[in-house]
């Protein structure tokens, strides 16, 4: 019998196929084996291995694994983390293939850039890819806290805008299409709110 690429031919040294030994396992165990089956050491060894395999399979089936009690919580944590990560943004690359980064990772870089402006603390940042011919553009909405005494709103916001745009371009490789800045709070220099 010729074997095809999908069908493997597993012959024992005695010439019998392993599948044939498997098919005749119950018959041989019941005492209906032919002369070859009862006397061949290769068939006998194969039957022992197949019996062990059958016993292990039966044991696995009869004793189903209980799910850990915290499995549902772990699954939901993974789902929430994935949802929080946001969409993937494609980055420009000279090499073949794609490079993507999550919106959440880009937002972290932009919050850090805003925090480098004296008297400014970035709060929330949302990054979204813009559907244009240039797939490397994003829109950003960021809320900040301004600490008066360190700076003024009029002086801080242009610096935040410039540093966010620079970080987006230099650190990530994306172009800022639009930046909406929201002053979420203005606090006095002595106030410890962040």
CSV table of C-alpha atoms in Angstrom, one decimal, residues 4-93:
chain,number,residue,atom,x,y,z
A,4,UNK,CA,-0.1,9.6,0.5
A,5,UNK,CA,1.2,12.9,1.9
A,6,UNK,CA,-1.9,13.0,4.2
A,7,UNK,CA,-1.6,9.4,5.3
A,8,UNK,CA,1.3,8.0,7.2
A,9,UNK,CA,2.4,4.4,7.0
A,10,UNK,CA,3.5,3.2,10.5
A,11,UNK,CA,4.9,-0.3,10.1
A,12,UNK,CA,6.4,-2.3,12.9
A,13,UNK,CA,9.7,-4.1,12.2
A,14,UNK,CA,7.6,-7.3,11.6
A,15,UNK,CA,5.8,-5.6,8.7
A,16,UNK,CA,2.4,-5.1,10.5
A,17,UNK,CA,0.9,-1.6,10.4
A,18,UNK,CA,0.4,0.0,13.8
A,19,UNK,CA,-3.2,0.8,12.9
A,20,UNK,CA,-3.9,-2.8,12.2
A,21,UNK,CA,-2.5,-3.7,15.7
A,22,UNK,CA,-4.8,-1.0,17.2
A,23,UNK,CA,-7.9,-2.3,15.3
A,24,UNK,CA,-7.2,-5.9,16.5
A,25,UNK,CA,-6.4,-4.9,20.1
A,26,UNK,CA,-9.7,-6.0,21.6
A,27,UNK,CA,-9.8,-9.2,19.5
A,28,UNK,CA,-6.3,-10.3,20.6
A,29,UNK,CA,-7.1,-9.4,24.2
A,30,UNK,CA,-10.3,-11.6,24.0
A,31,UNK,CA,-8.2,-14.5,22.8
A,32,UNK,CA,-8.9,-14.3,19.0
A,33,UNK,CA,-5.4,-13.4,17.9
A,34,UNK,CA,-3.8,-15.2,14.9
A,35,UNK,CA,-0.5,-17.0,15.2
A,36,UNK,CA,1.5,-13.9,14.3
A,37,UNK,CA,-0.3,-11.6,16.7
A,38,UNK,CA,0.2,-14.0,19.7
A,39,UNK,CA,3.8,-14.8,19.0
A,40,UNK,CA,5.3,-11.5,17.6
A,41,UNK,CA,7.3,-9.5,20.1
A,42,UNK,CA,6.9,-6.3,18.1
A,43,UNK,CA,3.1,-6.6,18.0
A,44,UNK,CA,3.1,-7.5,21.7
A,45,UNK,CA,5.2,-4.4,22.6
A,46,UNK,CA,2.9,-2.2,20.4
A,47,UNK,CA,-0.2,-3.6,22.1
A,48,UNK,CA,1.2,-2.8,25.5
A,49,UNK,CA,1.9,0.8,24.5
A,50,UNK,CA,-1.6,1.1,23.0
A,51,UNK,CA,-3.2,-0.3,26.1
A,52,UNK,CA,-1.3,2.3,28.2
A,53,UNK,CA,-2.5,5.0,25.8
A,54,UNK,CA,-6.1,3.8,26.0
A,55,UNK,CA,-5.9,3.7,29.8
A,56,UNK,CA,-4.5,7.2,30.1
A,57,UNK,CA,-7.1,8.6,27.7
A,58,UNK,CA,-9.9,6.9,29.7
A,59,UNK,CA,-8.5,8.4,32.9
A,60,UNK,CA,-8.4,11.9,31.4
A,61,UNK,CA,-12.0,11.6,30.2
A,62,UNK,CA,-13.3,10.2,33.5
A,63,UNK,CA,-11.7,12.9,35.7
A,64,UNK,CA,-12.4,16.3,34.0
A,65,UNK,CA,-10.2,19.1,35.2
A,66,UNK,CA,-12.0,21.6,37.5
A,67,UNK,CA,-11.6,25.2,36.5
A,68,UNK,CA,-9.8,27.3,39.0
A,69,UNK,CA,-12.2,29.3,41.2
A,70,UNK,CA,-10.7,32.6,40.0
A,71,UNK,CA,-10.8,31.7,36.3
A,72,UNK,CA,-13.7,34.0,35.4
A,73,UNK,CA,-12.0,37.0,37.2
A,74,UNK,CA,-8.7,36.4,35.4
A,75,UNK,CA,-10.5,36.2,32.0
A,76,UNK,CA,-12.4,39.4,32.7
A,77,UNK,CA,-9.2,41.2,33.8
A,78,UNK,CA,-7.6,40.2,30.5
A,79,UNK,CA,-10.6,41.4,28.6
A,80,UNK,CA,-10.7,44.7,30.4
A,81,UNK,CA,-6.9,45.2,29.9
A,82,UNK,CA,-7.3,44.5,26.2
A,83,UNK,CA,-10.2,46.9,25.9
A,84,UNK,CA,-8.3,49.6,27.8
A,85,UNK,CA,-5.4,49.2,25.5
A,86,UNK,CA,-7.4,50.7,22.7
A,87,UNK,CA,-7.0,50.3,19.0
A,88,UNK,CA,-3.6,49.6,17.4
A,89,UNK,CA,-2.0,52.4,15.4
A,90,UNK,CA,0.1,51.5,12.5
A,91,UNK,CA,3.6,53.1,12.6
A,92,UNK,CA,5.6,54.0,9.5
A,93,UNK,CA,8.4,51.6,8.8
